[in-house]
Short mmCIF file of N, CA, C and O in Angstrom, two decimals:
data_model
loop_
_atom_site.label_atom_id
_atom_site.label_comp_id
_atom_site.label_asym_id
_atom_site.label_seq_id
_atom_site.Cartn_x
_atom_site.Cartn_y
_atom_site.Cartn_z
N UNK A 631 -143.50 -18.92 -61.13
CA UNK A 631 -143.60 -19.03 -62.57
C UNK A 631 -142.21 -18.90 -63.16
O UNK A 631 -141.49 -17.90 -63.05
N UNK A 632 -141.91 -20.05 -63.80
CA UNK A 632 -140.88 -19.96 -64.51
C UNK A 632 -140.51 -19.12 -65.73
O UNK A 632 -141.28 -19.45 -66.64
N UNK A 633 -139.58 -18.09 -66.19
CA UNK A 633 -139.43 -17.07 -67.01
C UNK A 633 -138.64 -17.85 -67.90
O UNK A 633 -137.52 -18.13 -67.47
N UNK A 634 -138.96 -18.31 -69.09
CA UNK A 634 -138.29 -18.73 -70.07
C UNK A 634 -138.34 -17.52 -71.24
O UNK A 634 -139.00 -16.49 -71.19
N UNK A 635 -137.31 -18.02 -72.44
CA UNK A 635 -137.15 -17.30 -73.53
C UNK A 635 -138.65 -17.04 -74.50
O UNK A 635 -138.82 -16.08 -75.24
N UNK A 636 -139.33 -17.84 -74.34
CA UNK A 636 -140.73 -17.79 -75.23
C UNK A 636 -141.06 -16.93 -74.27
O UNK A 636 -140.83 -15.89 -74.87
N UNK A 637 -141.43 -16.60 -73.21
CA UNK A 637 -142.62 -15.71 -72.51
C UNK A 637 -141.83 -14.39 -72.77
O UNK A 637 -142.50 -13.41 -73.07
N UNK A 638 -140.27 -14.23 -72.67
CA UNK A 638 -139.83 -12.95 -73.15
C UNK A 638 -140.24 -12.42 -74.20
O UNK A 638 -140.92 -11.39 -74.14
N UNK A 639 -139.93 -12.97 -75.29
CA UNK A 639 -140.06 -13.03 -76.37
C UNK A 639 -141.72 -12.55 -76.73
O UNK A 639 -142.10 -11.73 -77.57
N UNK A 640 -142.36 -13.22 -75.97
CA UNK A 640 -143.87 -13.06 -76.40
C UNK A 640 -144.88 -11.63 -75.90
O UNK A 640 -145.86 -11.00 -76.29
N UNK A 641 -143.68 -11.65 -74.53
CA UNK A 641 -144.25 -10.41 -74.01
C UNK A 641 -143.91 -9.17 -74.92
O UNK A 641 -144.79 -8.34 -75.15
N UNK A 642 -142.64 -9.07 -75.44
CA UNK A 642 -142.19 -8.20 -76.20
C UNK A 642 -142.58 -8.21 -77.67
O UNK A 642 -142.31 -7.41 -78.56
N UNK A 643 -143.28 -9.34 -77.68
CA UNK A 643 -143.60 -9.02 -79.34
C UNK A 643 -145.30 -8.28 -78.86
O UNK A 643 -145.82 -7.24 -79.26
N UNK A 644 -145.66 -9.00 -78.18
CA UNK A 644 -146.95 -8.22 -77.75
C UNK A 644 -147.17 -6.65 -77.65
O UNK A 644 -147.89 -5.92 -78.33
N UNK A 645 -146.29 -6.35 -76.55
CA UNK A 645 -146.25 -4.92 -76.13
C UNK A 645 -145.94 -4.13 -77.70
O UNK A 645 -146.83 -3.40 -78.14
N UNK A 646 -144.61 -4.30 -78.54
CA UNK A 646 -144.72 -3.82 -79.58
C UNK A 646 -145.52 -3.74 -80.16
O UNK A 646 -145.63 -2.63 -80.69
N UNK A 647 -146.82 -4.97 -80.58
CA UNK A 647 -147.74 -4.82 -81.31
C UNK A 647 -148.63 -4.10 -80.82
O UNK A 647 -149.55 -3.81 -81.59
N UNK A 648 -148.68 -3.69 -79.73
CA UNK A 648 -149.93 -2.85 -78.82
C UNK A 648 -149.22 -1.17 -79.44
O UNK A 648 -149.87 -0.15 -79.66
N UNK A 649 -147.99 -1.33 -79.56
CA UNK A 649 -147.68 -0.03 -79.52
C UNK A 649 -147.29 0.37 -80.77
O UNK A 649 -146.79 1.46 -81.04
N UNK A 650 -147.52 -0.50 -81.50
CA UNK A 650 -147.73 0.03 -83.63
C UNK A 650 -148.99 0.29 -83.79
O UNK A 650 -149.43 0.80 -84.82
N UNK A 651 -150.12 -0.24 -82.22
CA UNK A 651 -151.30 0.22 -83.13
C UNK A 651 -151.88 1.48 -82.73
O UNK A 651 -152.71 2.21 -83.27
N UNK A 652 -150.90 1.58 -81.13
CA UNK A 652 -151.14 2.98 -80.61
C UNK A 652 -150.35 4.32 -81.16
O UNK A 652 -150.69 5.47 -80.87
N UNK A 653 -149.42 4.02 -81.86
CA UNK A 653 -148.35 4.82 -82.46
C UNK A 653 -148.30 5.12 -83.65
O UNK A 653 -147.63 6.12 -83.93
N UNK A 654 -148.99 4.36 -84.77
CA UNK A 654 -149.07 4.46 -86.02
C UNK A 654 -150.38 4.05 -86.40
O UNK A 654 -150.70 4.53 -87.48
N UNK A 655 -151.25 3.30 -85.86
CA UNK A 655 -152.70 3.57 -86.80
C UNK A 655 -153.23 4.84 -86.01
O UNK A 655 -153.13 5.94 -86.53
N UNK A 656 -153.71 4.70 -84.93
CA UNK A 656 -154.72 5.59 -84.13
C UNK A 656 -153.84 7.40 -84.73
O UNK A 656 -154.54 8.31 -85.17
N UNK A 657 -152.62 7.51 -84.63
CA UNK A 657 -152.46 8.88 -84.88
C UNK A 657 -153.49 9.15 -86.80
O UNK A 657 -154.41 9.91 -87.10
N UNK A 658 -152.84 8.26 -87.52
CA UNK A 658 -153.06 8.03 -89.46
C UNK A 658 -154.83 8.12 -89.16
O UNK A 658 -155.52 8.79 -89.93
N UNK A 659 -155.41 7.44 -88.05
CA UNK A 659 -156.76 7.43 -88.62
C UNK A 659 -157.42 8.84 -87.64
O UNK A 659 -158.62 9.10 -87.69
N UNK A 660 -156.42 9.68 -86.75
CA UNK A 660 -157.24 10.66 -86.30
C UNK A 660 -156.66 11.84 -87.51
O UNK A 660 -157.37 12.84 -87.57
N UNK A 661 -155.72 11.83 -88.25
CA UNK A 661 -154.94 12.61 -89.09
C UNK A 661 -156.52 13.14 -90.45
O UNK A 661 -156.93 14.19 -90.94
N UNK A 662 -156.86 11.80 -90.53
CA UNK A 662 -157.54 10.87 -91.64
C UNK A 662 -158.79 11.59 -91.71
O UNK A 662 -159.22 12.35 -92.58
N UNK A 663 -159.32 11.18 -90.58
CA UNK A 663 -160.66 11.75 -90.00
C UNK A 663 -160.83 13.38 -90.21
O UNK A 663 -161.88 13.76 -90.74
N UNK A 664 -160.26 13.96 -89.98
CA UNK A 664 -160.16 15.26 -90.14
C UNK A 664 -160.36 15.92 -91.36
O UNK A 664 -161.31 16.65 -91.61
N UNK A 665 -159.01 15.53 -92.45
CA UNK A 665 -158.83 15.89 -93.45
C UNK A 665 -159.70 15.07 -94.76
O UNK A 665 -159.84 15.51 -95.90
N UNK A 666 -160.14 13.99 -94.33
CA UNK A 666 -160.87 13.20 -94.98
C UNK A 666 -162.08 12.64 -94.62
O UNK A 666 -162.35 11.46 -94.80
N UNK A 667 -162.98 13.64 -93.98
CA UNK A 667 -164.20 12.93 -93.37
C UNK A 667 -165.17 11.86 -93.57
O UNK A 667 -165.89 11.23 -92.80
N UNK A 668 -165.01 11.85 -94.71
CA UNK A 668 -166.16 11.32 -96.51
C UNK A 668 -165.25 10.12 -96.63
O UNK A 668 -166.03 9.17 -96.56
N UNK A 669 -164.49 9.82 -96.71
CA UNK A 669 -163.60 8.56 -97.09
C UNK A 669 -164.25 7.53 -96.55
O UNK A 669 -164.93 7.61 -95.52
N UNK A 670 -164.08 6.52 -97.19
CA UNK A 670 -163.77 4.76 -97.06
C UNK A 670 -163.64 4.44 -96.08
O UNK A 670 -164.37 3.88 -95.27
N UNK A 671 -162.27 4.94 -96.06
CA UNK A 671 -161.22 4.55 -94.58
C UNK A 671 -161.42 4.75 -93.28
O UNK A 671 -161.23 4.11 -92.25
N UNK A 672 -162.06 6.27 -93.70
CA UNK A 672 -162.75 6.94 -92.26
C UNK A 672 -164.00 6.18 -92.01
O UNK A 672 -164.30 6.04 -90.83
N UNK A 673 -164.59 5.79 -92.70
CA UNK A 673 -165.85 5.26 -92.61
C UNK A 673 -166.17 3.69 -91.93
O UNK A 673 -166.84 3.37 -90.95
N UNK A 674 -165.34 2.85 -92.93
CA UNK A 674 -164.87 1.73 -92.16
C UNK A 674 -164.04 1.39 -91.48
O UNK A 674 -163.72 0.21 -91.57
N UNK A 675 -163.39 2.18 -90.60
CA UNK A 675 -162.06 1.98 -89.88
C UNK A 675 -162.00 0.82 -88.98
O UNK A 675 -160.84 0.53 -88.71
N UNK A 676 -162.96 0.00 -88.37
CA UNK A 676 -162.94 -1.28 -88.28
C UNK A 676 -162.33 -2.52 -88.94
O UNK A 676 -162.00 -3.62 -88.49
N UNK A 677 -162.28 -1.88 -90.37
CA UNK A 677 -162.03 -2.87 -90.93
C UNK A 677 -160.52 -2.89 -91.17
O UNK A 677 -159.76 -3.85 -91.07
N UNK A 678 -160.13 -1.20 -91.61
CA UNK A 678 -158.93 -0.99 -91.52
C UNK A 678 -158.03 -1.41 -90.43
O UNK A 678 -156.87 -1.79 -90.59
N UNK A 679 -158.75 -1.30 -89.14
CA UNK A 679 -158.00 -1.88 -88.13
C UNK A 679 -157.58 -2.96 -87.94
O UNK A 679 -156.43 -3.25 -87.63
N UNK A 680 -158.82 -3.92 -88.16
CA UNK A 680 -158.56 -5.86 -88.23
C UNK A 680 -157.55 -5.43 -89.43
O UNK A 680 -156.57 -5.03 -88.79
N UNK A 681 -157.28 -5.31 -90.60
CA UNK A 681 -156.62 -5.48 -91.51
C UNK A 681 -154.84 -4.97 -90.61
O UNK A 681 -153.82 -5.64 -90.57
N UNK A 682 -155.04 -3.89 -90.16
CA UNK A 682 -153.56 -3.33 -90.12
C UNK A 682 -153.02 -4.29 -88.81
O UNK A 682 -152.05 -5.04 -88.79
N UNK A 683 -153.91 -4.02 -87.82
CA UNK A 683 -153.22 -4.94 -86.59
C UNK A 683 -152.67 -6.44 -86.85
O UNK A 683 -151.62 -6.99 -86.53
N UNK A 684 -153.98 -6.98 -87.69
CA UNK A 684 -153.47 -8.32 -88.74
C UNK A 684 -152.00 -8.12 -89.40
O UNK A 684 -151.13 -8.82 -88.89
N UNK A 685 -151.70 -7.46 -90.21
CA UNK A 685 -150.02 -7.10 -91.29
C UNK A 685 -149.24 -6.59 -89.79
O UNK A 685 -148.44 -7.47 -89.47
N UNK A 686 -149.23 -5.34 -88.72
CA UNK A 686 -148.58 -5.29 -87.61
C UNK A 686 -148.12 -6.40 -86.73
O UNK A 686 -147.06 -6.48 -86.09
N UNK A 687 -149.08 -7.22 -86.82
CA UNK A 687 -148.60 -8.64 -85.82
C UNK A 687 -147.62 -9.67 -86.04
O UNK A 687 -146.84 -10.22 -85.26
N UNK A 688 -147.89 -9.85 -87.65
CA UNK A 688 -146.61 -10.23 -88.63
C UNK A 688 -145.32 -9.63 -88.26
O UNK A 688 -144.27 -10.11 -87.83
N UNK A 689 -145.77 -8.28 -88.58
CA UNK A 689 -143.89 -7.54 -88.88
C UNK A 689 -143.72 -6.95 -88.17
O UNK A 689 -143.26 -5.86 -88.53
N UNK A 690 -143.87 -7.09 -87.05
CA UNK A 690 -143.78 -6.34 -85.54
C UNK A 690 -141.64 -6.15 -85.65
O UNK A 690 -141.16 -5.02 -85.77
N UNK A 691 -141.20 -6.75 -85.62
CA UNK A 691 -139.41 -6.98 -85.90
C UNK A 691 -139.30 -5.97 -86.66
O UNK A 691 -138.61 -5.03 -86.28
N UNK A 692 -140.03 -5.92 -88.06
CA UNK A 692 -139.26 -4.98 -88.86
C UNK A 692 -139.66 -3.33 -88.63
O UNK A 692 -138.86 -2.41 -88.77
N UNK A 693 -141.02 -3.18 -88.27
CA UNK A 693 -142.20 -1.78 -87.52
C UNK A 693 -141.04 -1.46 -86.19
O UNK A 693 -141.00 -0.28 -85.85
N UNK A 694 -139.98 -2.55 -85.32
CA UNK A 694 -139.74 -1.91 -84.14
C UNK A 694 -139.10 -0.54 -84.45
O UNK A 694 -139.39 0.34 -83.64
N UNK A 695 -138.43 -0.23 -85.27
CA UNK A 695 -137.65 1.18 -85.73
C UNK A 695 -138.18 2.03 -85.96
O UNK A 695 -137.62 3.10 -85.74
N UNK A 696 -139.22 2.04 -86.37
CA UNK A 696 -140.38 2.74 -86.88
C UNK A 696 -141.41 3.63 -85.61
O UNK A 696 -141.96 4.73 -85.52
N UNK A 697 -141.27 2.55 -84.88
CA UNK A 697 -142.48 2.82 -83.63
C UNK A 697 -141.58 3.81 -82.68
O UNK A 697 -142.10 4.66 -81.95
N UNK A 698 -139.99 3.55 -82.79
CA UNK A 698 -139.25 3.50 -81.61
C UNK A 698 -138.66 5.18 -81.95
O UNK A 698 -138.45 6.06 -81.11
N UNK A 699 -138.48 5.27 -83.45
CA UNK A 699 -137.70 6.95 -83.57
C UNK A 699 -138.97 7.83 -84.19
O UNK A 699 -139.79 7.36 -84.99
N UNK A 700 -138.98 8.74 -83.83
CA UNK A 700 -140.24 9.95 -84.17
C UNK A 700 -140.04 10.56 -85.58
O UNK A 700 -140.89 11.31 -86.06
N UNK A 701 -139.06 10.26 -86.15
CA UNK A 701 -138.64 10.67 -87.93
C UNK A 701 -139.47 9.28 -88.53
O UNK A 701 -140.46 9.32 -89.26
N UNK A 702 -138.95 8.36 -88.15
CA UNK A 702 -139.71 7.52 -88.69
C UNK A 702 -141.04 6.84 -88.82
O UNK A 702 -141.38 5.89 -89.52
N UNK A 703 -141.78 7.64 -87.89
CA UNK A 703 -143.01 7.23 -87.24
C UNK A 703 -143.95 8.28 -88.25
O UNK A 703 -144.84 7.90 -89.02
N UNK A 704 -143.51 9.65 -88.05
CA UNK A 704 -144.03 10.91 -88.92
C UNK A 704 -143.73 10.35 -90.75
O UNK A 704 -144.46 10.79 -91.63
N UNK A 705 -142.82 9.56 -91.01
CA UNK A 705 -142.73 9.25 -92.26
C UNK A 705 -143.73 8.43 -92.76
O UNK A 705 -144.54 8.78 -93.61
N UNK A 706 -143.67 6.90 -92.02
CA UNK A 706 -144.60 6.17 -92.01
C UNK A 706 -146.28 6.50 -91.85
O UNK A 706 -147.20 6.03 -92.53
N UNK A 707 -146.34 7.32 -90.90
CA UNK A 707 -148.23 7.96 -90.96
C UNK A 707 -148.27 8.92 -92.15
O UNK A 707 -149.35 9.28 -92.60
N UNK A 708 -146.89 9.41 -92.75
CA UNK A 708 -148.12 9.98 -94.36
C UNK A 708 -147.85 9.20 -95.33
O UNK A 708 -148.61 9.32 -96.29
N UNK A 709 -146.86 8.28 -95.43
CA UNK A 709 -147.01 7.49 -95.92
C UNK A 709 -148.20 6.18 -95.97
O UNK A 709 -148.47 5.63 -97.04
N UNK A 710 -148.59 5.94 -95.22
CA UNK A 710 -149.82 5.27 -94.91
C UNK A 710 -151.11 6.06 -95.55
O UNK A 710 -151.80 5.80 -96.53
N UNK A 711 -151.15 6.99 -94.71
CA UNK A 711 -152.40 8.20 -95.30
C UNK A 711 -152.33 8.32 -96.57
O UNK A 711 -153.48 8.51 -96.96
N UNK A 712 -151.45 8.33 -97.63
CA UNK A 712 -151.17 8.42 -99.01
C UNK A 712 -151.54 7.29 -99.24
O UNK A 712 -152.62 7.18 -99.82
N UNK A 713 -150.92 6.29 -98.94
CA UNK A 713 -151.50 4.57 -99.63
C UNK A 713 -152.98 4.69 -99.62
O UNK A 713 -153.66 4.61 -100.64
N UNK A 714 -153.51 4.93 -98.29
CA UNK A 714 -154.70 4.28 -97.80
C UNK A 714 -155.88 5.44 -98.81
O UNK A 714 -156.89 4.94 -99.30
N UNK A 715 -155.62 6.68 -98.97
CA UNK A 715 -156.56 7.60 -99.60
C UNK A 715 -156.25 7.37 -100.99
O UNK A 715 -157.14 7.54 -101.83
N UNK A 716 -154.81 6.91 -101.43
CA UNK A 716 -154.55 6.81 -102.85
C UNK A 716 -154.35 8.14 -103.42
O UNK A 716 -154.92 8.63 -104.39
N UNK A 717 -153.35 8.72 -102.57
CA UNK A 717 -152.93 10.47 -102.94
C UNK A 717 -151.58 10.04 -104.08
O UNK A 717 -151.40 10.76 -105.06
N UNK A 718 -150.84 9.01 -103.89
CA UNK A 718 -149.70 8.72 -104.80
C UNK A 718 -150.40 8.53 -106.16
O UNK A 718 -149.98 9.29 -107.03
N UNK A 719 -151.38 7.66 -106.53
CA UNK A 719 -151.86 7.45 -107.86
C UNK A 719 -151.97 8.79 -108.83
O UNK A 719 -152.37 9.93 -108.59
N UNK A 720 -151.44 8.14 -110.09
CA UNK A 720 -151.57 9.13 -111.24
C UNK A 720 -153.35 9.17 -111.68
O UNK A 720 -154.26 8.48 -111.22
N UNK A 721 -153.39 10.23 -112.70
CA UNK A 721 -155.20 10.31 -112.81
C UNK A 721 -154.74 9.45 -113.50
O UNK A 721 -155.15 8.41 -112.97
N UNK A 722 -153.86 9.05 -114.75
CA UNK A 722 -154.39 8.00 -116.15
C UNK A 722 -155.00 6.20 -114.95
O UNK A 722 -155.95 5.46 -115.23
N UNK A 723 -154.28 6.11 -114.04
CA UNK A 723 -154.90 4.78 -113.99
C UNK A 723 -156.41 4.74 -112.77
O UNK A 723 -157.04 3.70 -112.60
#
């Protein structure tokens, strides 16, 4: 089998994407689960998943920094957990 630049390329975008979903959803939705049993998110996490692995597969390039240093990984999962529960929103809206 011939090793060209696409199969590099593909293998490595792969493995990254395997490892944004092992590194940053699965920790956010066991975080989630806990502190938020009753939620949405917790509830449908199926869906959350097709949705995030879907946006991860895209931006796998820009997530590699993210996945790769542990400051940034811990930033990104409460940051996520905040989006996804809507802890940032003010009460007026």
């Amino acid at each position: 089998m011939e090793l060209s630049w696409f199969s590099i390329l593909a293998a490595a975008w792969l493995s990254t994407w395997v490892l944004s979903l092992i590194r940053l959803y699965l920790p956010a939705v066991r975080i989630m689960s806990i502190h938020y049993p009753e939620s949405a998110a917790v509830k449908f996490r199926w869906a959350g998943f097709i949705v995030f692995s879907g946006l991860a597969f895209i931006f796998v390039p820009v997530m590699l920094p993210i996945i790769l240093d542990d400051n940034l990984q811990e930033k990104f999962v409460k940051s996520y957990i905040a989006g996804v529960m809507g802890l940032g929103r003010n009460k007026d809206e």
